[in-house]
Every structure is written in C-alpha cells, then in structure tokens.
C-alpha cells in the first residue's frame, strides 16, 4: 500500500497522494503552522511534523486564491454538464434509454454542507452494519452528478470507496476542487475552528520524501503585485495590509524601493501596465491610481486596455470625509469637495 499523505479538514480527507508529496499545499499555511502531530495508530508517543491550521485561518487565503462560493457553483454546474453528456453518450452507444438527469441543485448541496460538522463525522468502518451512518441516504447519493462514475476530477467514485460516515462526506464533496471543499465547509460556523491538516510526517519518516520538500512556498501565480503611482502609496498600502489583513499579507508583493521607485506619476504607471498587457505576462497585477483628476483620467485610460483576467485597475476610493474639507486658495478659506481633485494638501495637528 505504501505511505499516504493527505490534506484533511477534521475527519474528512479532501485530497491525498501515495509514496510522493503530491500537490504543494504550503500556500494554505504559515511557518508557525508547522507543528508536532501525534498519530493514534502509531502505538507510541512519538510525534511527526506536519502543518495544522483552522478553517477560519485558511478561509481568507483560499478565497484570495479564487475559491469562492461563485466558483463552487460553477464547478458543480460543470460537473452536471460533463456527466450528463457522458451518460447520454454511453446510453446511446449501448442502445439504452437516456438516463435521468434529476441531479441535486447546487443550493441543495449547500444545504447539506451547512449541516456537516467535519470534526464529528465518524471514521469507523461500518459498511457491514444494518444501518451504516451516511450523510446522505442512498437515493440522494444517486442524485449526485458524479455518482458511480469511474473517474471525475482525478478521483474514483466507485461506491466501494464509501465505508464510513466520513468517507460518505468525502464522496458527496469529491467532485469539487479540494480548496473549494474547504470553502464549502466554512459555510457551517461550527467548522471554523475545525483543524485543517497537511500530514506529511509519515511520508518523511518512511523515506519517501525529505523535510525540505515541504518548505513554505509562495508561487508567482498565487501572489499579487501591487503597483502604485508613487513609492509612498506602496508603503502605505503595505502597512495597511499588514495591520488589517495580516493573515494574507504574504500573498502581496510590491515594487522594490531600494533603488528608487520606478513609476513616479500616472503616465509611467499606465505605460507599465500597457507593457504587461502587450507581453501577456501571467501575473496577478493590481494597479492603484490616486483619487485626483489626473489619476481618474489615467484610471479610465488604463481600464480601456485589453486587460487579461488576472489584471485589475482601481482608484483610491472617494471618502465622505473629503466631500466637505477645509481648503485655502486664492479666494480664501472654504469647504470644498476634494475627491478627484488635484490639490496640495497640508495636514496640521
């Protein structure tokens, strides 16, 4: 059988590999999440290293990676489309009547998921019991688009894979991307403190991998490059993210300030984005313009480019506090709306 490595939420195993590290899940964790994990099956008190966090801590990270409820709905609708077509084609090939397509709706799946407590599902093998525990009755199981198919999304949906309450949950959710499964489970507030565990220790101790293969890694495709009109803007945004969203600050990158900020002004920022668009650079890029007259004009100009889906252009928001702000000009002192205005501001205590 070899040695398994898995990513689990409570007692639900959402993805696994055998005798090799498999997909890199380090994007879900911080180095401080690397802890000693004791295994009940080991028969001793020895601990092995692994990553462990919670659904609440991982949630903003997976959403930043694109695993939202909207994506979950799209994944489910895709599964319905693909498996409906394949079952219809098979029925036509063997001369059978067209199969029923009375699948559960995505909203019905959501209702089921919201009732699941991932850490309380039993892992005891009970398939021989008269009334084995399952999160869905057999008839409802048959209403899943991936019910009984040989393979979908890289896993088998043979009914023999269901032998406990927890494996029935794995079967029901198995047609979704693993990170999307975490997002779905977060719909039940009781799951927010549920452990999310990447248990790689047994693989290392068995000699199938080395500890350094599980270093924290932030892939370029997972990170966001923030580009602003001036260096001070980038410094402020970096500090704001560190203070307000510390759990995801490692996903953001900024232009290096050491040699001087290269994009001073709206024109240079626009040309930079224009160059990235022309080269189709596959990065997540966020361009931020100042909320003044020049910035607003450049914002509209840059937004008119044929941006690739991973590029976003935004402008600093209008603030109610600035709609009636004390100003001093040629006509004296007055209150003015300085949103989207080019003005020299001097703030005094």
Coordinates of C-alpha atoms in Angstrom, one line a residue:
X1 CA 0.0 0.0 0.0
X2 CA 2.8 2.4 0.7
X3 CA 2.6 5.6 2.7
X4 CA -0.2 8.2 2.3
X5 CA -0.1 11.9 2.7
X6 CA -3.3 13.8 3.0
X7 CA -4.9 17.2 3.4
X8 CA -7.7 16.9 5.9
X9 CA -10.5 19.0 7.3
X10 CA -11.5 17.4 10.6
X11 CA -12.1 13.8 9.8
X12 CA -12.7 14.5 6.1
X13 CA -9.8 13.6 3.8
X14 CA -10.1 16.0 0.9
X15 CA -7.1 15.0 -1.2
X16 CA -4.2 12.6 -0.9
X17 CA -1.2 11.1 -2.6
X18 CA 0.7 7.8 -2.2
X19 CA 4.5 7.5 -1.8
X20 CA 5.2 11.0 -3.0
X21 CA 4.5 14.6 -1.8
X22 CA 1.8 15.3 -4.3
X23 CA 0.4 18.8 -4.7
X24 CA 2.0 21.6 -2.8
X25 CA -0.4 22.9 -0.2
X26 CA 2.0 25.2 1.6
X27 CA 0.1 28.2 0.3
X28 CA -2.5 27.4 2.9
X29 CA -0.1 27.7 5.9
X30 CA 2.4 29.9 7.7
X31 CA 5.7 28.5 9.0
X32 CA 4.2 28.9 12.5
X33 CA 1.6 26.2 11.5
X34 CA 4.3 23.6 11.3
X35 CA 3.7 21.5 14.5
X36 CA 4.2 18.1 16.0
X37 CA 1.3 15.7 15.2
X38 CA 0.7 12.6 17.2
X39 CA -0.9 9.7 15.4
X40 CA -3.3 7.4 17.3
X41 CA -2.4 4.5 15.1
X42 CA 1.4 4.7 15.7
X43 CA 1.2 2.9 19.1
X44 CA 3.8 5.2 20.8
X45 CA 4.2 8.7 21.9
X46 CA 6.4 9.8 19.0
X47 CA 5.3 12.9 17.1
X48 CA 5.9 13.7 13.5
X49 CA 5.9 17.1 11.8
X50 CA 3.0 18.4 9.8
X51 CA 1.1 21.6 9.1
X52 CA -2.1 22.4 11.1
X53 CA -4.3 25.4 11.0
X54 CA -8.0 26.0 11.2
X55 CA -10.8 26.6 8.6
X56 CA -11.2 30.2 9.9
X57 CA -7.5 30.9 9.4
X58 CA -7.3 29.3 5.9
X59 CA -10.6 30.8 4.6
X60 CA -9.2 34.2 3.6
X61 CA -6.3 32.5 1.9
X62 CA -8.4 30.1 -0.3
X63 CA -10.7 33.0 -1.2
X64 CA -7.8 35.0 -2.3
X65 CA -6.8 32.0 -4.4
X66 CA -10.2 32.2 -6.1
X67 CA -12.1 29.5 -4.3
X68 CA -15.3 31.4 -3.6
X69 CA -18.9 30.3 -3.4
X70 CA -19.4 31.5 -7.0
X71 CA -16.6 29.2 -8.1
X72 CA -18.1 26.3 -6.2
X73 CA -21.4 26.9 -8.1
X74 CA -19.5 26.9 -11.4
X75 CA -17.6 23.7 -10.5
X76 CA -20.9 22.0 -9.7
X77 CA -22.6 23.1 -12.9
X78 CA -19.6 22.0 -14.9
X79 CA -19.8 18.6 -13.3
X80 CA -23.5 18.3 -14.1
X81 CA -22.9 19.3 -17.8
X82 CA -19.9 16.9 -18.2
X83 CA -21.5 13.9 -16.6
X84 CA -24.9 14.4 -18.2
X85 CA -23.2 14.4 -21.6
X86 CA -21.1 11.3 -20.8
X87 CA -24.0 9.3 -19.5
X88 CA -26.1 10.3 -22.5
X89 CA -23.4 9.3 -24.9
X90 CA -22.9 6.0 -23.2
X91 CA -26.6 5.2 -23.3
X92 CA -26.7 6.0 -27.0
X93 CA -23.7 3.8 -27.6
X94 CA -25.2 0.7 -25.9
X95 CA -28.8 1.3 -27.1
X96 CA -30.2 2.1 -23.6
X97 CA -32.8 4.8 -22.8
X98 CA -31.5 8.2 -21.9
X99 CA -30.6 8.3 -18.2
X100 CA -32.4 10.5 -15.7
X101 CA -30.8 13.9 -15.0
X102 CA -32.6 14.7 -11.8
X103 CA -29.5 15.9 -10.1
X104 CA -29.4 17.8 -6.8
X105 CA -29.1 21.5 -7.3
X106 CA -26.1 23.4 -6.1
X107 CA -28.3 25.1 -3.5
X108 CA -29.4 21.7 -2.2
X109 CA -25.7 20.8 -1.9
X110 CA -25.1 23.9 0.1
X111 CA -27.9 23.0 2.5
X112 CA -26.3 19.6 3.0
X113 CA -22.9 21.1 3.6
X114 CA -24.2 23.6 6.1
X115 CA -25.4 20.7 8.2
X116 CA -21.9 19.0 8.3
X117 CA -19.7 19.1 11.4
X118 CA -16.4 18.0 9.8
X119 CA -14.6 17.1 13.1
X120 CA -17.6 15.0 14.4
X121 CA -18.0 12.6 11.5
X122 CA -17.2 9.0 12.4
X123 CA -14.3 7.3 10.6
X124 CA -15.2 3.8 11.9
X125 CA -15.7 1.2 9.2
X126 CA -19.4 0.4 9.3
X127 CA -20.3 -0.8 5.8
X128 CA -21.5 -4.2 7.2
X129 CA -23.9 -2.6 9.7
X130 CA -27.6 -2.9 9.2
X131 CA -27.9 0.9 9.2
X132 CA -24.5 2.4 8.5
X133 CA -24.1 6.1 9.1
X134 CA -24.1 8.2 5.9
X135 CA -24.6 11.9 5.5
X136 CA -27.0 11.2 2.6
X137 CA -29.5 8.5 2.0
X138 CA -28.6 6.1 -0.9
X139 CA -31.4 7.6 -3.1
X140 CA -30.0 11.1 -2.7
X141 CA -26.5 9.9 -3.3
X142 CA -27.7 8.7 -6.7
X143 CA -28.7 12.4 -7.4
X144 CA -25.0 13.5 -7.5
X145 CA -23.6 14.1 -11.0
X146 CA -20.5 12.1 -10.2
X147 CA -22.4 9.1 -8.6
X148 CA -20.9 5.8 -9.7
X149 CA -18.6 7.2 -12.4
X150 CA -15.2 5.6 -12.8
X151 CA -13.3 8.8 -12.6
X152 CA -14.0 12.5 -12.4
X153 CA -11.7 15.3 -11.3
X154 CA -8.8 12.9 -10.7
X155 CA -10.6 10.6 -8.3
X156 CA -12.7 7.5 -8.5
X157 CA -16.4 7.5 -7.5
X158 CA -16.7 3.8 -7.1
X159 CA -19.3 3.0 -4.4
X160 CA -16.8 0.8 -2.7
X161 CA -14.9 3.9 -1.5
X162 CA -17.8 4.6 0.9
X163 CA -17.3 2.6 4.2
X164 CA -17.9 5.2 7.0
X165 CA -19.7 8.4 7.7
X166 CA -16.6 10.5 6.9
X167 CA -16.0 8.7 3.6
X168 CA -19.6 9.4 2.6
X169 CA -18.9 13.1 3.1
X170 CA -15.7 12.7 1.0
X171 CA -17.8 11.1 -1.7
X172 CA -20.5 13.8 -1.7
X173 CA -18.0 16.6 -1.8
X174 CA -15.4 14.8 -4.0
X175 CA -16.4 16.4 -7.3
X176 CA -15.2 19.8 -6.1
X177 CA -11.7 21.1 -6.0
X178 CA -10.1 20.4 -2.6
X179 CA -9.8 24.1 -1.7
X180 CA -13.3 24.7 -2.8
X181 CA -14.4 21.9 -0.4
X182 CA -12.8 23.9 2.5
X183 CA -14.7 27.0 1.4
X184 CA -18.0 25.0 1.3
X185 CA -17.3 23.6 4.8
X186 CA -16.8 27.1 6.1
X187 CA -20.5 27.7 5.4
X188 CA -21.2 26.0 8.8
X189 CA -19.9 28.3 11.6
X190 CA -19.2 25.2 13.7
X191 CA -16.5 24.2 11.2
X192 CA -14.5 27.5 11.6
X193 CA -12.4 26.1 14.4
X194 CA -12.0 22.7 12.7
X195 CA -8.4 21.7 12.1
X196 CA -7.0 21.8 8.5
X197 CA -4.1 19.4 8.5
X198 CA -1.4 18.6 5.9
X199 CA 0.0 15.5 7.5
X200 CA 3.3 14.9 5.7
X201 CA 5.3 13.4 8.6
X202 CA 4.7 9.7 7.9
X203 CA 6.0 10.3 4.3
X204 CA 9.2 11.8 5.5
X205 CA 9.8 9.1 8.2
X206 CA 9.2 6.4 5.7
X207 CA 11.8 7.8 3.4
X208 CA 9.5 8.8 0.5
X209 CA 10.3 12.5 0.9
X210 CA 12.6 14.9 2.6
X211 CA 11.6 17.5 5.2
X212 CA 12.9 20.4 2.9
X213 CA 10.4 19.4 0.2
X214 CA 7.7 20.8 2.5
X215 CA 9.1 24.3 2.8
X216 CA 6.7 27.2 2.7
X217 CA 6.4 28.4 -0.9
X218 CA 4.5 31.2 -2.5
X219 CA 4.2 30.6 -6.2
X220 CA 4.1 33.6 -8.5
X221 CA 0.6 32.6 -9.8
X222 CA -0.7 32.8 -6.2
X223 CA 0.7 36.2 -5.4
X224 CA -0.5 39.8 -6.2
X225 CA 1.8 42.5 -7.5
X226 CA 0.6 45.9 -6.3
X227 CA 1.8 48.9 -8.4
X228 CA 1.0 52.5 -7.4
X229 CA 1.8 56.0 -8.8
X230 CA 4.4 56.7 -6.1
X231 CA 6.6 54.9 -3.6
X232 CA 4.8 56.4 -0.6
X233 CA 1.5 55.0 -1.8
X234 CA 3.0 51.5 -1.9
X235 CA 4.5 51.9 1.6
X236 CA 1.1 52.9 3.0
X237 CA -0.7 50.1 1.3
X238 CA 1.8 47.5 2.5
X239 CA 1.5 48.8 6.1
X240 CA -2.3 48.8 5.8
X241 CA -2.4 45.2 4.7
X242 CA 0.0 44.2 7.4
X243 CA -2.3 45.8 10.1
X244 CA -5.7 45.0 8.7
X245 CA -5.2 41.6 6.9
X246 CA -2.1 40.1 8.5
X247 CA -3.2 36.6 7.7
X248 CA -2.8 37.2 3.9
X249 CA 0.0 39.7 3.8
X250 CA 2.4 37.1 2.4
X251 CA 0.4 37.0 -0.8
X252 CA 1.2 40.6 -1.8
X253 CA 4.4 41.9 -3.5
X254 CA 5.5 45.4 -4.1
X255 CA 7.9 47.1 -6.4
X256 CA 11.4 47.1 -4.8
X257 CA 12.1 50.6 -3.3
X258 CA 15.8 50.1 -2.8
X259 CA 16.9 51.8 -6.0
X260 CA 14.2 54.4 -6.1
X261 CA 10.6 53.9 -7.1
X262 CA 10.4 53.5 -10.9
X263 CA 6.8 54.6 -11.5
X264 CA 6.5 58.2 -10.5
X265 CA 3.3 59.6 -12.0
X266 CA 0.2 58.4 -13.8
X267 CA 1.8 58.2 -17.2
X268 CA 4.6 55.8 -16.2
X269 CA 2.2 53.5 -14.4
X270 CA -0.1 53.4 -17.4
X271 CA 2.8 52.6 -19.7
X272 CA 4.0 49.8 -17.3
X273 CA 0.5 48.1 -17.4
X274 CA 0.4 48.7 -21.2
X275 CA 3.7 46.8 -21.5
X276 CA 2.5 43.9 -19.3
X277 CA -0.7 43.6 -21.4
X278 CA 1.3 43.6 -24.7
X279 CA 3.6 40.8 -23.4
X280 CA 0.6 38.9 -21.8
X281 CA 2.7 38.5 -18.6
X282 CA 0.9 35.8 -16.5
X283 CA 0.8 37.6 -13.1
X284 CA -1.8 38.8 -10.8
X285 CA -1.4 42.6 -11.0
X286 CA -3.3 45.4 -9.2
X287 CA -2.6 48.9 -10.4
X288 CA -3.8 51.7 -8.0
X289 CA -4.3 55.3 -9.1
X290 CA -4.6 58.3 -6.9
X291 CA -8.1 59.8 -6.4
X292 CA -7.4 63.1 -8.1
X293 CA -8.3 64.5 -11.5
X294 CA -5.2 63.2 -13.3
X295 CA -5.4 59.8 -11.6
X296 CA -9.1 59.4 -12.5
X297 CA -8.3 60.1 -16.2
X298 CA -5.4 57.6 -16.2
X299 CA -7.6 55.1 -14.4
X300 CA -10.2 55.2 -17.2
X301 CA -7.4 55.1 -19.9
X302 CA -5.8 52.0 -18.4
X303 CA -9.1 50.3 -17.8
X304 CA -9.8 50.6 -21.6
X305 CA -6.8 48.4 -22.4
X306 CA -7.5 44.7 -23.3
X307 CA -6.6 43.6 -19.8
X308 CA -6.1 39.9 -19.1
X309 CA -8.4 38.4 -16.4
X310 CA -5.7 38.5 -13.7
X311 CA -5.1 42.3 -14.0
X312 CA -7.1 44.8 -12.1
X313 CA -7.0 48.6 -12.3
X314 CA -8.5 50.6 -9.4
X315 CA -8.6 54.0 -7.9
X316 CA -8.4 55.1 -4.3
X317 CA -12.0 55.5 -3.1
X318 CA -13.9 58.7 -2.6
X319 CA -14.3 59.5 1.1
X320 CA -17.2 61.2 2.7
X321 CA -14.8 63.0 5.0
X322 CA -13.3 64.7 1.9
X323 CA -16.6 65.9 0.4
X324 CA -16.6 69.0 2.7
X325 CA -13.0 69.6 3.6
X326 CA -11.4 72.9 4.8
X327 CA -9.3 74.4 2.0
X328 CA -7.3 77.5 1.4
X329 CA -6.9 79.0 -2.0
X330 CA -6.9 82.3 -4.0
X331 CA -10.4 83.1 -2.8
X332 CA -9.6 82.4 0.8
X333 CA -10.7 79.6 3.2
X334 CA -13.7 77.5 2.4
X335 CA -15.2 74.0 2.5
X336 CA -14.8 72.0 -0.7
X337 CA -15.2 68.5 -2.1
X338 CA -11.6 67.5 -2.8
X339 CA -12.4 64.0 -4.1
X340 CA -10.9 63.6 -7.6
X341 CA -9.3 67.0 -7.4
X342 CA -5.6 67.9 -7.9
X343 CA -4.7 69.8 -4.8
X344 CA -1.8 70.3 -2.5
X345 CA -2.7 69.1 0.9
X346 CA -1.1 70.2 4.2
X347 CA -2.4 68.5 7.2
X348 CA -1.9 70.0 10.6
X349 CA -2.5 68.6 14.1

